[in-house]
Amino acid sequence: VQLQAFGGGLVKTGASLRLSCAASLRTFGFGALAAGWFRQGPGKEREFVAAMAGRSSTTYYSESVSGRFTISRDNGLSTMWLQMNDLKPEDTAVYYCAAGWDVGPMRRSSGVAYWGQGTQVTVSS
């Protein structure tokens, strides 16, 4: 499984940005995996952002992004998105897409089976 995230950039406070994550799989479909996003800000540990189950609408969000970010996916396209609205300077981080076997455990790094490369999001004040 290979995951590639893109769509980051430099935006101002209050702006919106949408990240994409494209999955490449050989032996099973994207729907077999839960998928989500983590981020790591400067000088901070990597933290959970959002996750979505493979074949249901079950989603989880961190408290810091709940109500502002929306995770979505299209299994037919093997693609996942993170719509980020009302961005704040504290959202500045490298955002990583990730996939795992169960959505619940993906709220922790230990629940991630596959990591993608990161994409930088910088929010200026």
Tab-separated table of N, CA and C in Angstrom:
chain	number	residue	atom	x	y	z
A	1	VAL	N	0.850	-1.184	0.000
A	1	VAL	CA	0.000	0.000	0.000
A	1	VAL	C	0.888	1.237	0.000
A	2	GLN	N	0.642	2.107	-0.924
A	2	GLN	CA	1.364	3.383	-0.969
A	2	GLN	C	0.349	4.517	-0.906
A	3	LEU	N	0.663	5.493	-0.088
A	3	LEU	CA	-0.207	6.652	0.090
A	3	LEU	C	0.573	7.908	-0.250
A	4	GLN	N	-0.057	8.789	-0.988
A	4	GLN	CA	0.596	10.039	-1.346
A	4	GLN	C	-0.352	11.194	-1.065
A	5	ALA	N	0.089	12.093	-0.204
A	5	ALA	CA	-0.711	13.258	0.153
A	5	ALA	C	-0.238	14.472	-0.624
A	6	PHE	N	-1.177	15.320	-0.990
A	6	PHE	CA	-0.819	16.568	-1.650
A	6	PHE	C	-1.938	17.583	-1.428
A	7	GLY	N	-1.645	18.824	-1.777
A	7	GLY	CA	-2.627	19.885	-1.610
A	7	GLY	C	-2.301	20.904	-0.550
A	8	GLY	N	-1.177	20.738	0.133
A	8	GLY	CA	-0.801	21.709	1.149
A	8	GLY	C	-0.396	23.037	0.533
A	9	GLY	N	-0.180	24.012	1.384
A	9	GLY	CA	0.233	25.312	0.904
A	9	GLY	C	0.262	26.331	2.008
A	10	LEU	N	0.466	27.570	1.609
A	10	LEU	CA	0.508	28.695	2.538
A	10	LEU	C	-0.794	29.489	2.388
A	11	VAL	N	-1.539	29.623	3.480
A	11	VAL	CA	-2.800	30.361	3.452
A	11	VAL	C	-2.865	31.288	4.659
A	12	LYS	N	-3.832	32.181	4.619
A	12	LYS	CA	-4.024	33.103	5.725
A	12	LYS	C	-5.084	32.563	6.695
A	13	THR	N	-5.054	33.085	7.891
A	13	THR	CA	-6.043	32.712	8.903
A	13	THR	C	-7.452	32.883	8.360
A	14	GLY	N	-8.279	31.866	8.594
A	14	GLY	CA	-9.657	31.909	8.139
A	14	GLY	C	-9.877	31.297	6.767
A	15	ALA	N	-8.813	30.992	6.078
A	15	ALA	CA	-8.926	30.428	4.734
A	15	ALA	C	-9.264	28.940	4.796
A	16	SER	N	-9.534	28.394	3.628
A	16	SER	CA	-9.831	26.964	3.487
A	16	SER	C	-8.787	26.307	2.593
A	17	LEU	N	-8.631	25.019	2.788
A	17	LEU	CA	-7.681	24.246	2.004
A	17	LEU	C	-8.189	22.814	1.971
A	18	ARG	N	-7.986	22.133	0.874
A	18	ARG	CA	-8.379	20.739	0.790
A	18	ARG	C	-7.172	19.872	0.461
A	19	LEU	N	-6.912	18.926	1.325
A	19	LEU	CA	-5.841	17.971	1.101
A	19	LEU	C	-6.395	16.718	0.454
A	20	SER	N	-5.574	16.094	-0.376
A	20	SER	CA	-5.954	14.839	-1.017
A	20	SER	C	-4.929	13.767	-0.675
A	21	CYS	N	-5.385	12.547	-0.671
A	21	CYS	CA	-4.492	11.414	-0.446
A	21	CYS	C	-4.873	10.331	-1.449
A	22	ALA	N	-3.938	9.983	-2.296
A	22	ALA	CA	-4.167	8.951	-3.297
A	22	ALA	C	-3.506	7.661	-2.840
A	23	ALA	N	-4.275	6.583	-2.883
A	23	ALA	CA	-3.763	5.283	-2.444
A	23	ALA	C	-3.505	4.380	-3.642
A	24	SER	N	-2.402	3.672	-3.568
A	24	SER	CA	-2.072	2.666	-4.573
A	24	SER	C	-2.051	1.310	-3.886
A	25	LEU	N	-2.918	0.418	-4.324
A	25	LEU	CA	-3.018	-0.896	-3.697
A	25	LEU	C	-2.980	-1.970	-4.773
A	26	ARG	N	-2.440	-3.134	-4.440
A	26	ARG	CA	-2.310	-4.201	-5.428
A	26	ARG	C	-3.189	-5.404	-5.143
A	27	THR	N	-3.366	-5.737	-3.858
A	27	THR	CA	-4.027	-7.003	-3.556
A	27	THR	C	-5.421	-6.849	-2.974
A	28	PHE	N	-5.825	-5.647	-2.600
A	28	PHE	CA	-7.168	-5.433	-2.093
A	28	PHE	C	-7.561	-3.988	-2.353
A	29	GLY	N	-8.855	-3.708	-2.239
A	29	GLY	CA	-9.340	-2.368	-2.526
A	29	GLY	C	-9.202	-1.419	-1.355
A	30	PHE	N	-9.277	-0.134	-1.671
A	30	PHE	CA	-9.125	0.910	-0.660
A	30	PHE	C	-10.183	0.795	0.414
A	31	GLY	N	-11.356	0.288	0.057
A	31	GLY	CA	-12.435	0.145	1.028
A	31	GLY	C	-12.147	-0.831	2.143
A	32	ALA	N	-11.151	-1.665	1.978
A	32	ALA	CA	-10.781	-2.621	3.018
A	32	ALA	C	-10.069	-1.939	4.180
A	33	LEU	N	-9.655	-0.716	3.976
A	33	LEU	CA	-8.860	-0.006	4.975
A	33	LEU	C	-9.616	1.191	5.545
A	34	ALA	N	-9.444	1.408	6.832
A	34	ALA	CA	-9.787	2.698	7.400
A	34	ALA	C	-8.690	3.670	6.987
A	35	ALA	N	-9.000	4.934	6.915
A	35	ALA	CA	-7.999	5.904	6.490
A	35	ALA	C	-8.177	7.198	7.272
A	36	GLY	N	-7.101	7.928	7.377
A	36	GLY	CA	-7.196	9.155	8.157
A	36	GLY	C	-6.010	10.058	7.974
A	37	TRP	N	-5.971	11.087	8.808
A	37	TRP	CA	-4.941	12.111	8.747
A	37	TRP	C	-4.349	12.344	10.127
A	38	PHE	N	-3.050	12.540	10.133
A	38	PHE	CA	-2.321	12.982	11.300
A	38	PHE	C	-1.550	14.234	10.909
A	39	ARG	N	-1.077	14.962	11.889
A	39	ARG	CA	-0.254	16.126	11.611
A	39	ARG	C	0.825	16.279	12.663
A	40	GLN	N	1.894	16.946	12.246
A	40	GLN	CA	2.987	17.225	13.171
A	40	GLN	C	3.412	18.661	12.993
A	41	GLY	N	3.144	19.465	14.016
A	41	GLY	CA	3.532	20.859	13.988
A	41	GLY	C	4.973	21.043	14.410
A	42	PRO	N	5.534	22.217	14.175
A	42	PRO	CA	6.930	22.466	14.542
A	42	PRO	C	7.160	22.277	16.036
A	43	GLY	N	8.085	21.409	16.365
A	43	GLY	CA	8.404	21.155	17.757
A	43	GLY	C	7.380	20.340	18.509
A	44	LYS	N	6.437	19.762	17.792
A	44	LYS	CA	5.382	18.992	18.448
A	44	LYS	C	5.425	17.534	18.022
A	45	GLU	N	4.748	16.700	18.781
A	45	GLU	CA	4.623	15.313	18.396
A	45	GLU	C	3.519	15.163	17.345
A	46	ARG	N	3.599	14.080	16.615
A	46	ARG	CA	2.555	13.797	15.629
A	46	ARG	C	1.238	13.541	16.356
A	47	GLU	N	0.152	14.134	15.850
A	47	GLU	CA	-1.132	13.987	16.503
A	47	GLU	C	-2.223	13.595	15.517
A	48	PHE	N	-3.226	12.932	16.039
A	48	PHE	CA	-4.359	12.503	15.246
A	48	PHE	C	-5.204	13.702	14.849
A	49	VAL	N	-5.734	13.666	13.617
A	49	VAL	CA	-6.614	14.719	13.126
A	49	VAL	C	-8.007	14.169	12.843
A	50	ALA	N	-8.084	13.171	11.974
A	50	ALA	CA	-9.385	12.634	11.579
A	50	ALA	C	-9.192	11.249	10.988
A	51	ALA	N	-10.253	10.437	11.066
A	51	ALA	CA	-10.215	9.105	10.472
A	51	ALA	C	-11.606	8.711	10.032
A	52	MET	N	-11.656	7.844	9.032
A	52	MET	CA	-12.937	7.401	8.479
A	52	MET	C	-12.865	5.913	8.201
A	53	ALA	N	-13.933	5.216	8.501
A	53	ALA	CA	-13.985	3.788	8.242
A	53	ALA	C	-13.977	3.506	6.746
A	54	GLY	N	-13.624	2.264	6.414
A	54	GLY	CA	-13.508	1.899	5.010
A	54	GLY	C	-14.821	1.818	4.263
A	55	ARG	N	-15.813	1.207	4.896
A	55	ARG	CA	-17.074	0.965	4.193
A	55	ARG	C	-18.292	1.451	4.951
A	56	SER	N	-18.088	2.304	5.930
A	56	SER	CA	-19.223	2.931	6.613
A	56	SER	C	-18.920	4.405	6.768
A	57	SER	N	-19.872	5.130	7.294
A	57	SER	CA	-19.703	6.577	7.456
A	57	SER	C	-19.107	6.944	8.810
A	58	THR	N	-18.628	5.955	9.537
A	58	THR	CA	-18.055	6.235	10.856
A	58	THR	C	-16.817	7.114	10.720
A	59	THR	N	-16.827	8.228	11.417
A	59	THR	CA	-15.698	9.144	11.376
A	59	THR	C	-15.335	9.585	12.789
A	60	TYR	N	-14.088	9.947	12.967
A	60	TYR	CA	-13.597	10.497	14.221
A	60	TYR	C	-12.794	11.750	13.914
A	61	TYR	N	-12.886	12.709	14.788
A	61	TYR	CA	-12.112	13.944	14.663
A	61	TYR	C	-11.483	14.282	16.002
A	62	SER	N	-10.333	14.937	15.939
A	62	SER	CA	-9.777	15.464	17.173
A	62	SER	C	-10.606	16.668	17.592
A	63	GLU	N	-10.563	16.980	18.862
A	63	GLU	CA	-11.345	18.114	19.356
A	63	GLU	C	-10.902	19.421	18.709
A	64	SER	N	-9.639	19.531	18.411
A	64	SER	CA	-9.109	20.790	17.878
A	64	SER	C	-9.589	21.100	16.467
A	65	VAL	N	-10.059	20.099	15.740
A	65	VAL	CA	-10.490	20.339	14.362
A	65	VAL	C	-11.967	20.058	14.155
A	66	SER	N	-12.616	19.461	15.130
A	66	SER	CA	-14.031	19.115	14.992
A	66	SER	C	-14.856	20.360	14.688
A	67	GLY	N	-15.697	20.259	13.661
A	67	GLY	CA	-16.513	21.390	13.251
A	67	GLY	C	-15.876	22.257	12.190
A	68	ARG	N	-14.583	22.096	11.993
A	68	ARG	CA	-13.875	22.890	10.967
A	68	ARG	C	-13.356	22.012	9.824
A	69	PHE	N	-12.950	20.799	10.137
A	69	PHE	CA	-12.403	19.890	9.140
A	69	PHE	C	-13.416	18.797	8.834
A	70	THR	N	-13.392	18.322	7.593
A	70	THR	CA	-14.267	17.228	7.181
A	70	THR	C	-13.467	16.216	6.371
A	71	ILE	N	-13.535	14.975	6.791
A	71	ILE	CA	-12.846	13.914	6.069
A	71	ILE	C	-13.857	13.226	5.164
A	72	SER	N	-13.402	12.833	3.983
A	72	SER	CA	-14.258	12.112	3.054
A	72	SER	C	-13.388	11.204	2.203
A	73	ARG	N	-14.026	10.286	1.495
A	73	ARG	CA	-13.263	9.345	0.677
A	73	ARG	C	-14.138	8.815	-0.443
A	74	ASP	N	-13.482	8.345	-1.476
A	74	ASP	CA	-14.138	7.666	-2.585
A	74	ASP	C	-13.352	6.387	-2.840
A	75	ASN	N	-13.906	5.264	-2.434
A	75	ASN	CA	-13.177	4.004	-2.564
A	75	ASN	C	-12.949	3.632	-4.026
A	76	GLY	N	-13.864	3.987	-4.890
A	76	GLY	CA	-13.679	3.698	-6.304
A	76	GLY	C	-12.486	4.431	-6.898
A	77	LEU	N	-12.194	5.604	-6.361
A	77	LEU	CA	-11.052	6.385	-6.822
A	77	LEU	C	-9.820	6.153	-5.960
A	78	SER	N	-9.976	5.359	-4.905
A	78	SER	CA	-8.868	5.123	-3.955
A	78	SER	C	-8.291	6.448	-3.467
A	79	THR	N	-9.171	7.344	-3.131
A	79	THR	CA	-8.756	8.694	-2.745
A	79	THR	C	-9.501	9.135	-1.493
A	80	MET	N	-8.798	9.897	-0.677
A	80	MET	CA	-9.350	10.461	0.538
A	80	MET	C	-9.051	11.951	0.548
A	81	TRP	N	-9.934	12.706	1.161
A	81	TRP	CA	-9.741	14.148	1.233
A	81	TRP	C	-9.888	14.651	2.671
A	82	LEU	N	-9.296	15.794	2.920
A	82	LEU	CA	-9.510	16.491	4.178
A	82	LEU	C	-9.813	17.942	3.839
A	83	GLN	N	-11.063	18.324	3.988
A	83	GLN	CA	-11.470	19.703	3.770
A	83	GLN	C	-11.248	20.469	5.061
A	84	MET	N	-10.414	21.493	4.991
A	84	MET	CA	-10.059	22.265	6.170
A	84	MET	C	-10.587	23.685	6.009
A	85	ASN	N	-11.486	24.061	6.867
A	85	ASN	CA	-12.082	25.406	6.843
A	85	ASN	C	-11.675	26.183	8.082
A	86	ASP	N	-11.774	27.492	7.974
A	86	ASP	CA	-11.472	28.380	9.096
A	86	ASP	C	-10.110	28.031	9.713
A	87	LEU	N	-9.106	27.964	8.868
A	87	LEU	CA	-7.782	27.574	9.328
A	87	LEU	C	-7.188	28.597	10.283
A	88	LYS	N	-6.434	28.087	11.251
A	88	LYS	CA	-5.810	28.912	12.269
A	88	LYS	C	-4.307	28.678	12.260
A	89	PRO	N	-3.545	29.618	12.764
A	89	PRO	CA	-2.075	29.420	12.789
A	89	PRO	C	-1.669	28.124	13.486
A	90	GLU	N	-2.419	27.707	14.498
A	90	GLU	CA	-2.080	26.467	15.198
A	90	GLU	C	-2.345	25.215	14.367
A	91	ASP	N	-2.957	25.369	13.206
A	91	ASP	CA	-3.124	24.248	12.283
A	91	ASP	C	-1.876	24.035	11.425
A	92	THR	N	-0.917	24.942	11.528
A	92	THR	CA	0.317	24.803	10.774
A	92	THR	C	1.028	23.515	11.157
A	93	ALA	N	1.291	22.687	10.163
A	93	ALA	CA	1.896	21.376	10.421
A	93	ALA	C	2.154	20.669	9.102
A	94	VAL	N	2.910	19.607	9.194
A	94	VAL	CA	2.987	18.654	8.088
A	94	VAL	C	1.857	17.656	8.291
A	95	TYR	N	1.038	17.517	7.298
A	95	TYR	CA	-0.110	16.614	7.376
A	95	TYR	C	0.217	15.306	6.660
A	96	TYR	N	-0.045	14.202	7.349
A	96	TYR	CA	0.231	12.878	6.823
A	96	TYR	C	-1.065	12.105	6.634
A	97	CYS	N	-1.210	11.457	5.504
A	97	CYS	CA	-2.330	10.533	5.375
A	97	CYS	C	-1.879	9.166	5.850
A	98	ALA	N	-2.822	8.394	6.320
A	98	ALA	CA	-2.517	7.117	6.937
A	98	ALA	C	-3.663	6.143	6.704
A	99	ALA	N	-3.370	4.878	6.817
A	99	ALA	CA	-4.397	3.853	6.656
A	99	ALA	C	-4.160	2.728	7.639
A	100	GLY	N	-5.230	2.086	8.043
A	100	GLY	CA	-5.130	0.987	8.996
A	100	GLY	C	-6.291	0.032	8.823
A	101	TRP	N	-6.352	-0.968	9.667
A	101	TRP	CA	-7.341	-2.028	9.512
A	101	TRP	C	-8.643	-1.766	10.247
A	102	ASP	N	-8.631	-0.810	11.146
A	102	ASP	CA	-9.850	-0.510	11.908
A	102	ASP	C	-9.855	0.962	12.283
A	103	VAL	N	-10.991	1.606	12.126
A	103	VAL	CA	-11.034	3.058	12.292
A	103	VAL	C	-10.825	3.485	13.740
A	104	GLY	N	-11.322	2.727	14.686
A	104	GLY	CA	-11.170	3.115	16.083
A	104	GLY	C	-9.713	3.248	16.510
A	105	PRO	N	-8.938	2.208	16.330
A	105	PRO	CA	-7.521	2.288	16.715
A	105	PRO	C	-6.730	3.336	15.946
A	106	MET	N	-7.258	3.810	14.819
A	106	MET	CA	-6.508	4.793	14.048
A	106	MET	C	-6.481	6.151	14.714
A	107	ARG	N	-7.150	6.288	15.835
A	107	ARG	CA	-7.035	7.539	16.581
A	107	ARG	C	-5.685	7.640	17.294
A	108	ARG	N	-4.915	6.600	17.206
A	108	ARG	CA	-3.547	6.599	17.740
A	108	ARG	C	-2.585	6.159	16.643
A	109	SER	N	-1.363	6.616	16.729
A	109	SER	CA	-0.357	6.234	15.728
A	109	SER	C	-0.156	4.719	15.697
A	110	SER	N	-0.344	4.075	16.852
A	110	SER	CA	-0.146	2.629	16.921
A	110	SER	C	-1.166	1.876	16.086
A	111	GLY	N	-2.259	2.512	15.730
A	111	GLY	CA	-3.295	1.878	14.919
A	111	GLY	C	-3.105	2.054	13.429
A	112	VAL	N	-2.043	2.733	13.057
A	112	VAL	CA	-1.764	2.981	11.644
A	112	VAL	C	-0.878	1.879	11.096
A	113	ALA	N	-1.302	1.307	9.968
A	113	ALA	CA	-0.506	0.270	9.317
A	113	ALA	C	0.333	0.834	8.171
A	114	TYR	N	-0.169	1.898	7.566
A	114	TYR	CA	0.520	2.478	6.409
A	114	TYR	C	0.542	3.996	6.537
A	115	TRP	N	1.712	4.554	6.310
A	115	TRP	CA	1.887	6.004	6.340
A	115	TRP	C	2.195	6.520	4.957
A	116	GLY	N	1.672	7.689	4.644
A	116	GLY	CA	2.026	8.364	3.418
A	116	GLY	C	3.035	9.457	3.710
A	117	GLN	N	3.525	10.056	2.675
A	117	GLN	CA	4.413	11.194	2.859
A	117	GLN	C	3.582	12.387	3.294
A	118	GLY	N	4.204	13.357	3.863
A	118	GLY	CA	3.485	14.504	4.367
A	118	GLY	C	3.376	15.632	3.361
A	119	THR	N	2.456	16.528	3.640
A	119	THR	CA	2.309	17.743	2.855
A	119	THR	C	2.217	18.908	3.833
A	120	GLN	N	2.958	19.971	3.551
A	120	GLN	CA	3.063	21.079	4.496
A	120	GLN	C	1.876	22.019	4.358
A	121	VAL	N	1.285	22.348	5.487
A	121	VAL	CA	0.239	23.370	5.558
A	121	VAL	C	0.731	24.464	6.493
A	122	THR	N	0.775	25.674	5.996
A	122	THR	CA	1.214	26.812	6.796
A	122	THR	C	0.113	27.868	6.793
A	123	VAL	N	-0.302	28.257	7.993
A	123	VAL	CA	-1.360	29.254	8.139
A	123	VAL	C	-0.753	30.491	8.776
A	124	SER	N	-0.785	31.579	8.040
A	124	SER	CA	-0.207	32.819	8.556
A	124	SER	C	-1.285	33.638	9.259
A	125	SER	N	-0.839	34.391	10.259
A	125	SER	CA	-1.790	35.200	11.030
A	125	SER	C	-1.976	36.569	10.413
